[in-house]
Amino acid sequence: MSTTSQTDYQSQLDEKVERLSALLSPFNAPALEVFPSAPMHYRMRAEFRVWHEGDDLYHIMFNQETKEKYRVDTFPPACETINKAMAELLALIKPNDVLRKKLFQIDYLSALSEELVISLLYHRQLDDEWEEQARKLKAQLETTFTKVNIIGRARKQKRIIDNDFVIEKLPVNGKEFIFKHIENSFTQPNANVNCKMIEWALDCVKPLSGDLLEMYCGAGNFSLPLAMHFDNVIGTEIAKPSVQAAQFNIEQNALDNVKIVRLAAEEFTLAMKGERTFSRLEGIALEDYNFTTVLVDPPRAGLDTESLKMIQDYDNIVYISCNPETLADNLNLLCETHSIANAALFDQFPFTHHVEAGVLLTRKR
């Protein structure tokens, strides 16, 4: 990478640090720990529309301001596995009338393990002839890549050639954690910065004990590594594929102190207050847990008021946020009872406006 590019990256990172520091300053937050990204080849996911032009076929994207399309032969934000696959895939599809017919989009999902899921989206129904050609395509690609899974999608149709997921292996503090990442389900897109986020959370909880509750746990991205530091962990998640992946991940990582329940954060709040019972909590006696710490990683809208009030009951709150504005809004209530002990910025999305943040809140004495 050129010196100019390094300067450009540092200047955009400095702007993010300044912006997040300003949002947290009313809450007497300590200086931010900053976790930069590699400026290139950091994304494990990418989606492209497909443009047909005579015998040619290529990826396109759209300018967000002008809405004009532009050709994309390489995509520097995407990992090197995806960039390599982009070129090889189209070279194989172009001469294949069955695979290219009415193909309008290609989605890529990869991992540090270099596995791939390639989703081909069509404006036509897919038949056995398509599946036969897709299997040949998979075999051709696997002469180059570690493992390739092909998915064909059309209206009310999903044909899977092998799997609809990759198996990720994340190095965290010298230990490898195994995760199933399912296509079309949420996963952290920047794998290396995600490892830094997990390590930061581990540092935050190192002196803590008791049990951990995680809300919006996804496939267990935080719950599983943090289980090393707690007696028991309960994670809540509403998305069924993520819950199923989490159960697989618990088994693969040989953990016996983690339970995942399929409940929305708002539902779990009602269960904790004893206002509602849920069959999905059968066999889990919440009153037997010694929850000292809660970790939340909510969507961009942040936490609702009832969930905020519920997590104020915990001595320690680890809050991971993909939207610092709603984090700051939530801190107006949380900082009535808690103080910010640690704060961090994770640059998941270089050269964009997006900022990922983390704060550790401890109860005021």
mmCIF file of N, CA and C in Angstrom, residues 38-129:
data_model
loop_
_atom_site.group_PDB
_atom_site.id
_atom_site.type_symbol
_atom_site.label_atom_id
_atom_site.label_comp_id
_atom_site.label_asym_id
_atom_site.label_seq_id
_atom_site.Cartn_x
_atom_site.Cartn_y
_atom_site.Cartn_z
ATOM 1 N N ALA A 38 -7.112 -3.475 8.548
ATOM 2 C CA ALA A 38 -6.315 -3.433 7.322
ATOM 3 C C ALA A 38 -7.104 -2.572 6.336
ATOM 4 N N PRO A 39 -6.464 -1.643 5.637
ATOM 5 C CA PRO A 39 -7.217 -0.774 4.725
ATOM 6 C C PRO A 39 -7.792 -1.496 3.504
ATOM 7 N N MET A 40 -7.243 -2.674 3.184
ATOM 8 C CA MET A 40 -7.727 -3.444 2.031
ATOM 9 C C MET A 40 -7.924 -4.900 2.432
ATOM 10 N N HIS A 41 -8.772 -5.584 1.678
ATOM 11 C CA HIS A 41 -8.981 -7.040 1.804
ATOM 12 C C HIS A 41 -9.414 -7.455 3.207
ATOM 13 N N TYR A 42 -10.396 -6.731 3.743
ATOM 14 C CA TYR A 42 -10.852 -6.999 5.106
ATOM 15 C C TYR A 42 -12.249 -7.592 5.161
ATOM 16 N N ARG A 43 -13.046 -7.458 4.099
ATOM 17 C CA ARG A 43 -14.444 -7.907 4.141
ATOM 18 C C ARG A 43 -14.556 -9.381 3.770
ATOM 19 N N MET A 44 -15.375 -10.114 4.541
ATOM 20 C CA MET A 44 -15.631 -11.525 4.264
ATOM 21 C C MET A 44 -16.919 -11.734 3.469
ATOM 22 N N ARG A 45 -17.592 -10.628 3.130
ATOM 23 C CA ARG A 45 -18.841 -10.723 2.359
ATOM 24 C C ARG A 45 -18.828 -9.664 1.263
ATOM 25 N N ALA A 46 -19.441 -9.980 0.131
ATOM 26 C CA ALA A 46 -19.607 -8.985 -0.938
ATOM 27 C C ALA A 46 -20.768 -9.419 -1.835
ATOM 28 N N GLU A 47 -21.503 -8.445 -2.339
ATOM 29 C CA GLU A 47 -22.638 -8.704 -3.227
ATOM 30 C C GLU A 47 -22.517 -7.827 -4.466
ATOM 31 N N PHE A 48 -22.780 -8.406 -5.630
ATOM 32 C CA PHE A 48 -22.676 -7.671 -6.888
ATOM 33 C C PHE A 48 -23.854 -7.999 -7.785
ATOM 34 N N ARG A 49 -24.335 -7.020 -8.508
ATOM 35 C CA ARG A 49 -25.243 -7.300 -9.606
ATOM 36 C C ARG A 49 -24.412 -7.781 -10.785
ATOM 37 N N VAL A 50 -25.067 -8.447 -11.736
ATOM 38 C CA VAL A 50 -24.375 -9.001 -12.905
ATOM 39 C C VAL A 50 -24.904 -8.313 -14.157
ATOM 40 N N TRP A 51 -23.996 -7.907 -15.016
ATOM 41 C CA TRP A 51 -24.376 -7.223 -16.252
ATOM 42 C C TRP A 51 -24.021 -8.090 -17.451
ATOM 43 N N HIS A 52 -25.006 -8.292 -18.343
ATOM 44 C CA HIS A 52 -24.797 -9.068 -19.570
ATOM 45 C C HIS A 52 -24.598 -8.095 -20.724
ATOM 46 N N GLU A 53 -23.538 -8.277 -21.471
ATOM 47 C CA GLU A 53 -23.245 -7.394 -22.610
ATOM 48 C C GLU A 53 -22.681 -8.241 -23.739
ATOM 49 N N GLY A 54 -23.558 -8.684 -24.644
ATOM 50 C CA GLY A 54 -23.126 -9.599 -25.695
ATOM 51 C C GLY A 54 -22.634 -10.897 -25.068
ATOM 52 N N ASP A 55 -21.424 -11.317 -25.455
ATOM 53 C CA ASP A 55 -20.834 -12.524 -24.867
ATOM 54 C C ASP A 55 -20.187 -12.247 -23.520
ATOM 55 N N ASP A 56 -20.058 -10.967 -23.184
ATOM 56 C CA ASP A 56 -19.376 -10.618 -21.938
ATOM 57 C C ASP A 56 -20.354 -10.674 -20.756
ATOM 58 N N LEU A 57 -19.777 -10.813 -19.590
ATOM 59 C CA LEU A 57 -20.546 -10.917 -18.358
ATOM 60 C C LEU A 57 -19.644 -10.396 -17.257
ATOM 61 N N TYR A 58 -20.123 -9.429 -16.458
ATOM 62 C CA TYR A 58 -19.232 -8.892 -15.426
ATOM 63 C C TYR A 58 -20.031 -8.368 -14.233
ATOM 64 N N HIS A 59 -19.317 -8.243 -13.096
ATOM 65 C CA HIS A 59 -19.907 -7.693 -11.885
ATOM 66 C C HIS A 59 -20.088 -6.187 -12.031
ATOM 67 N N ILE A 60 -21.172 -5.671 -11.470
ATOM 68 C CA ILE A 60 -21.339 -4.221 -11.416
ATOM 69 C C ILE A 60 -21.789 -3.806 -10.011
ATOM 70 N N MET A 61 -21.528 -2.541 -9.708
ATOM 71 C CA MET A 61 -22.072 -1.905 -8.516
ATOM 72 C C MET A 61 -22.669 -0.579 -8.965
ATOM 73 N N PHE A 62 -23.350 0.086 -8.036
ATOM 74 C CA PHE A 62 -23.988 1.361 -8.363
ATOM 75 C C PHE A 62 -23.432 2.467 -7.491
ATOM 76 N N ASN A 63 -23.138 3.601 -8.101
ATOM 77 C CA ASN A 63 -22.712 4.781 -7.359
ATOM 78 C C ASN A 63 -23.879 5.242 -6.479
ATOM 79 N N GLN A 64 -23.628 5.333 -5.172
ATOM 80 C CA GLN A 64 -24.721 5.643 -4.244
ATOM 81 C C GLN A 64 -25.319 7.028 -4.481
ATOM 82 N N GLU A 65 -24.518 7.960 -5.008
ATOM 83 C CA GLU A 65 -25.017 9.322 -5.219
ATOM 84 C C GLU A 65 -25.690 9.484 -6.566
ATOM 85 N N THR A 66 -25.027 9.006 -7.630
ATOM 86 C CA THR A 66 -25.569 9.220 -8.974
ATOM 87 C C THR A 66 -26.454 8.067 -9.451
ATOM 88 N N LYS A 67 -26.360 6.911 -8.758
ATOM 89 C CA LYS A 67 -27.086 5.683 -9.123
ATOM 90 C C LYS A 67 -26.591 5.089 -10.445
ATOM 91 N N GLU A 68 -25.489 5.607 -10.967
ATOM 92 C CA GLU A 68 -24.918 5.068 -12.203
ATOM 93 C C GLU A 68 -24.207 3.754 -11.905
ATOM 94 N N LYS A 69 -24.325 2.804 -12.848
ATOM 95 C CA LYS A 69 -23.629 1.526 -12.653
ATOM 96 C C LYS A 69 -22.176 1.669 -13.100
ATOM 97 N N TYR A 70 -21.303 0.836 -12.484
ATOM 98 C CA TYR A 70 -19.917 0.787 -12.947
ATOM 99 C C TYR A 70 -19.396 -0.641 -12.825
ATOM 100 N N ARG A 71 -18.504 -0.985 -13.727
ATOM 101 C CA ARG A 71 -17.958 -2.345 -13.786
ATOM 102 C C ARG A 71 -16.992 -2.578 -12.628
ATOM 103 N N VAL A 72 -17.047 -3.800 -12.066
ATOM 104 C CA VAL A 72 -16.161 -4.155 -10.950
ATOM 105 C C VAL A 72 -15.469 -5.477 -11.286
ATOM 106 N N ASP A 73 -14.198 -5.402 -11.640
ATOM 107 C CA ASP A 73 -13.424 -6.616 -11.909
ATOM 108 C C ASP A 73 -12.666 -7.079 -10.666
ATOM 109 N N THR A 74 -12.254 -6.124 -9.845
ATOM 110 C CA THR A 74 -11.648 -6.445 -8.550
ATOM 111 C C THR A 74 -12.306 -5.537 -7.509
ATOM 112 N N PHE A 75 -12.325 -5.990 -6.272
ATOM 113 C CA PHE A 75 -12.994 -5.236 -5.210
ATOM 114 C C PHE A 75 -12.064 -5.203 -3.996
ATOM 115 N N PRO A 76 -11.216 -4.160 -3.892
ATOM 116 C CA PRO A 76 -10.194 -4.115 -2.838
ATOM 117 C C PRO A 76 -10.708 -4.294 -1.412
ATOM 118 N N PRO A 77 -11.922 -3.826 -1.028
ATOM 119 C CA PRO A 77 -12.358 -4.084 0.346
ATOM 120 C C PRO A 77 -12.537 -5.571 0.666
ATOM 121 N N ALA A 78 -12.878 -6.388 -0.338
ATOM 122 C CA ALA A 78 -13.144 -7.811 -0.095
ATOM 123 C C ALA A 78 -11.845 -8.577 0.097
ATOM 124 N N CYS A 79 -11.933 -9.672 0.849
ATOM 125 C CA CYS A 79 -10.749 -10.488 1.116
ATOM 126 C C CYS A 79 -10.188 -11.041 -0.197
ATOM 127 N N GLU A 80 -8.956 -11.484 -0.135
ATOM 128 C CA GLU A 80 -8.284 -11.961 -1.352
ATOM 129 C C GLU A 80 -8.964 -13.206 -1.913
ATOM 130 N N THR A 81 -9.553 -14.035 -1.055
ATOM 131 C CA THR A 81 -10.270 -15.226 -1.527
ATOM 132 C C THR A 81 -11.436 -14.820 -2.431
ATOM 133 N N ILE A 82 -12.196 -13.814 -2.019
ATOM 134 C CA ILE A 82 -13.325 -13.350 -2.843
ATOM 135 C C ILE A 82 -12.831 -12.736 -4.138
ATOM 136 N N ASN A 83 -11.785 -11.919 -4.085
ATOM 137 C CA ASN A 83 -11.265 -11.309 -5.309
ATOM 138 C C ASN A 83 -10.816 -12.358 -6.316
ATOM 139 N N LYS A 84 -10.165 -13.386 -5.825
ATOM 140 C CA LYS A 84 -9.709 -14.457 -6.709
ATOM 141 C C LYS A 84 -10.902 -15.204 -7.301
ATOM 142 N N ALA A 85 -11.925 -15.448 -6.456
ATOM 143 C CA ALA A 85 -13.115 -16.164 -6.905
ATOM 144 C C ALA A 85 -13.891 -15.364 -7.946
ATOM 145 N N MET A 86 -13.929 -14.040 -7.800
ATOM 146 C CA MET A 86 -14.668 -13.194 -8.742
ATOM 147 C C MET A 86 -14.192 -13.437 -10.178
ATOM 148 N N ALA A 87 -12.884 -13.463 -10.368
ATOM 149 C CA ALA A 87 -12.331 -13.636 -11.716
ATOM 150 C C ALA A 87 -12.551 -15.061 -12.219
ATOM 151 N N GLU A 88 -12.267 -16.052 -11.374
ATOM 152 C CA GLU A 88 -12.359 -17.444 -11.822
ATOM 153 C C GLU A 88 -13.797 -17.851 -12.099
ATOM 154 N N LEU A 89 -14.714 -17.392 -11.251
ATOM 155 C CA LEU A 89 -16.118 -17.761 -11.406
ATOM 156 C C LEU A 89 -16.674 -17.288 -12.744
ATOM 157 N N LEU A 90 -16.466 -16.015 -13.062
ATOM 158 C CA LEU A 90 -17.037 -15.483 -14.299
ATOM 159 C C LEU A 90 -16.409 -16.125 -15.532
ATOM 160 N N ALA A 91 -15.136 -16.459 -15.458
ATOM 161 C CA ALA A 91 -14.484 -17.129 -16.581
ATOM 162 C C ALA A 91 -15.137 -18.482 -16.863
ATOM 163 N N LEU A 92 -15.632 -19.140 -15.818
ATOM 164 C CA LEU A 92 -16.287 -20.437 -15.984
ATOM 165 C C LEU A 92 -17.756 -20.299 -16.377
ATOM 166 N N ILE A 93 -18.427 -19.234 -15.908
ATOM 167 C CA ILE A 93 -19.854 -19.054 -16.199
ATOM 168 C C ILE A 93 -20.092 -18.497 -17.604
ATOM 169 N N LYS A 94 -19.224 -17.601 -18.066
ATOM 170 C CA LYS A 94 -19.434 -16.926 -19.358
ATOM 171 C C LYS A 94 -19.761 -17.888 -20.501
ATOM 172 N N PRO A 95 -18.991 -18.970 -20.704
ATOM 173 C CA PRO A 95 -19.296 -19.864 -21.833
ATOM 174 C C PRO A 95 -20.392 -20.877 -21.546
ATOM 175 N N ASN A 96 -20.979 -20.842 -20.338
ATOM 176 C CA ASN A 96 -21.959 -21.850 -19.931
ATOM 177 C C ASN A 96 -23.366 -21.262 -20.007
ATOM 178 N N ASP A 97 -24.098 -21.629 -21.057
ATOM 179 C CA ASP A 97 -25.426 -21.041 -21.291
ATOM 180 C C ASP A 97 -26.406 -21.342 -20.149
ATOM 181 N N VAL A 98 -26.278 -22.500 -19.528
ATOM 182 C CA VAL A 98 -27.209 -22.889 -18.465
ATOM 183 C C VAL A 98 -26.990 -22.034 -17.220
ATOM 184 N N LEU A 99 -25.732 -21.839 -16.843
ATOM 185 C CA LEU A 99 -25.432 -21.098 -15.615
ATOM 186 C C LEU A 99 -25.602 -19.592 -15.772
ATOM 187 N N ARG A 100 -25.412 -19.079 -16.979
ATOM 188 C CA ARG A 100 -25.473 -17.622 -17.139
ATOM 189 C C ARG A 100 -26.873 -17.113 -17.472
ATOM 190 N N LYS A 101 -27.764 -17.996 -17.927
ATOM 191 C CA LYS A 101 -29.081 -17.564 -18.381
ATOM 192 C C LYS A 101 -29.867 -16.904 -17.243
ATOM 193 N N LYS A 102 -30.179 -15.608 -17.434
ATOM 194 C CA LYS A 102 -30.969 -14.806 -16.489
ATOM 195 C C LYS A 102 -30.350 -14.724 -15.087
ATOM 196 N N LEU A 103 -29.036 -14.864 -15.015
ATOM 197 C CA LEU A 103 -28.305 -14.630 -13.766
ATOM 198 C C LEU A 103 -28.228 -13.122 -13.553
ATOM 199 N N PHE A 104 -28.668 -12.624 -12.386
ATOM 200 C CA PHE A 104 -28.670 -11.165 -12.194
ATOM 201 C C PHE A 104 -27.878 -10.692 -10.971
ATOM 202 N N GLN A 105 -27.454 -11.637 -10.101
ATOM 203 C CA GLN A 105 -26.699 -11.212 -8.914
ATOM 204 C C GLN A 105 -25.833 -12.363 -8.419
ATOM 205 N N ILE A 106 -24.662 -12.001 -7.866
ATOM 206 C CA ILE A 106 -23.775 -12.995 -7.247
ATOM 207 C C ILE A 106 -23.382 -12.473 -5.868
ATOM 208 N N ASP A 107 -23.574 -13.312 -4.845
ATOM 209 C CA ASP A 107 -23.173 -12.979 -3.478
ATOM 210 C C ASP A 107 -22.047 -13.917 -3.055
ATOM 211 N N TYR A 108 -21.058 -13.354 -2.377
ATOM 212 C CA TYR A 108 -19.918 -14.143 -1.901
ATOM 213 C C TYR A 108 -19.854 -14.059 -0.369
ATOM 214 N N LEU A 109 -19.621 -15.207 0.254
ATOM 215 C CA LEU A 109 -19.342 -15.267 1.693
ATOM 216 C C LEU A 109 -18.088 -16.105 1.874
ATOM 217 N N SER A 110 -17.087 -15.541 2.549
ATOM 218 C CA SER A 110 -15.852 -16.282 2.767
ATOM 219 C C SER A 110 -15.493 -16.253 4.252
ATOM 220 N N ALA A 111 -14.281 -16.695 4.557
ATOM 221 C CA ALA A 111 -13.843 -16.804 5.940
ATOM 222 C C ALA A 111 -12.322 -16.810 5.966
ATOM 223 N N LEU A 112 -11.766 -16.609 7.149
ATOM 224 C CA LEU A 112 -10.309 -16.720 7.291
ATOM 225 C C LEU A 112 -9.848 -18.136 6.940
ATOM 226 N N SER A 113 -10.751 -19.118 7.078
ATOM 227 C CA SER A 113 -10.447 -20.500 6.701
ATOM 228 C C SER A 113 -10.361 -20.679 5.187
ATOM 229 N N GLU A 114 -10.765 -19.633 4.429
ATOM 230 C CA GLU A 114 -10.753 -19.589 2.958
ATOM 231 C C GLU A 114 -11.844 -20.447 2.322
ATOM 232 N N GLU A 115 -12.814 -20.895 3.127
ATOM 233 C CA GLU A 115 -13.990 -21.535 2.533
ATOM 234 C C GLU A 115 -14.853 -20.473 1.859
ATOM 235 N N LEU A 116 -15.702 -20.911 0.923
ATOM 236 C CA LEU A 116 -16.552 -19.986 0.176
ATOM 237 C C LEU A 116 -17.979 -20.521 0.049
ATOM 238 N N VAL A 117 -18.948 -19.611 0.158
ATOM 239 C CA VAL A 117 -20.303 -19.857 -0.330
ATOM 240 C C VAL A 117 -20.549 -18.838 -1.442
ATOM 241 N N ILE A 118 -20.917 -19.332 -2.607
ATOM 242 C CA ILE A 118 -21.232 -18.455 -3.739
ATOM 243 C C ILE A 118 -22.708 -18.641 -4.067
ATOM 244 N N SER A 119 -23.482 -17.560 -3.943
ATOM 245 C CA SER A 119 -24.919 -17.598 -4.225
ATOM 246 C C SER A 119 -25.179 -16.971 -5.588
ATOM 247 N N LEU A 120 -25.835 -17.727 -6.467
ATOM 248 C CA LEU A 120 -26.173 -17.260 -7.812
ATOM 249 C C LEU A 120 -27.680 -16.999 -7.844
ATOM 250 N N LEU A 121 -28.075 -15.764 -8.139
ATOM 251 C CA LEU A 121 -29.489 -15.368 -8.105
ATOM 252 C C LEU A 121 -30.014 -15.194 -9.520
ATOM 253 N N TYR A 122 -31.206 -15.750 -9.773
ATOM 254 C CA TYR A 122 -31.738 -15.829 -11.136
ATOM 255 C C TYR A 122 -33.149 -15.271 -11.245
ATOM 256 N N HIS A 123 -33.446 -14.768 -12.459
ATOM 257 C CA HIS A 123 -34.809 -14.393 -12.822
ATOM 258 C C HIS A 123 -35.439 -15.534 -13.616
ATOM 259 N N ARG A 124 -35.292 -16.757 -13.161
ATOM 260 C CA ARG A 124 -35.922 -17.926 -13.794
ATOM 261 C C ARG A 124 -35.864 -19.069 -12.807
ATOM 262 N N GLN A 125 -36.710 -20.073 -13.018
ATOM 263 C CA GLN A 125 -36.701 -21.249 -12.164
ATOM 264 C C GLN A 125 -35.514 -22.152 -12.515
ATOM 265 N N LEU A 126 -34.966 -22.810 -11.492
ATOM 266 C CA LEU A 126 -33.783 -23.638 -11.668
ATOM 267 C C LEU A 126 -34.184 -25.109 -11.710
ATOM 268 N N ASP A 127 -33.604 -25.844 -12.673
ATOM 269 C CA ASP A 127 -33.981 -27.248 -12.864
ATOM 270 C C ASP A 127 -32.780 -28.156 -12.619
ATOM 271 N N ASP A 128 -32.980 -29.447 -12.930
ATOM 272 C CA ASP A 128 -31.915 -30.432 -12.696
ATOM 273 C C ASP A 128 -30.704 -30.164 -13.582
ATOM 274 N N GLU A 129 -30.946 -29.633 -14.776
ATOM 275 C CA GLU A 129 -29.825 -29.323 -15.668
ATOM 276 C C GLU A 129 -28.951 -28.230 -15.040
#
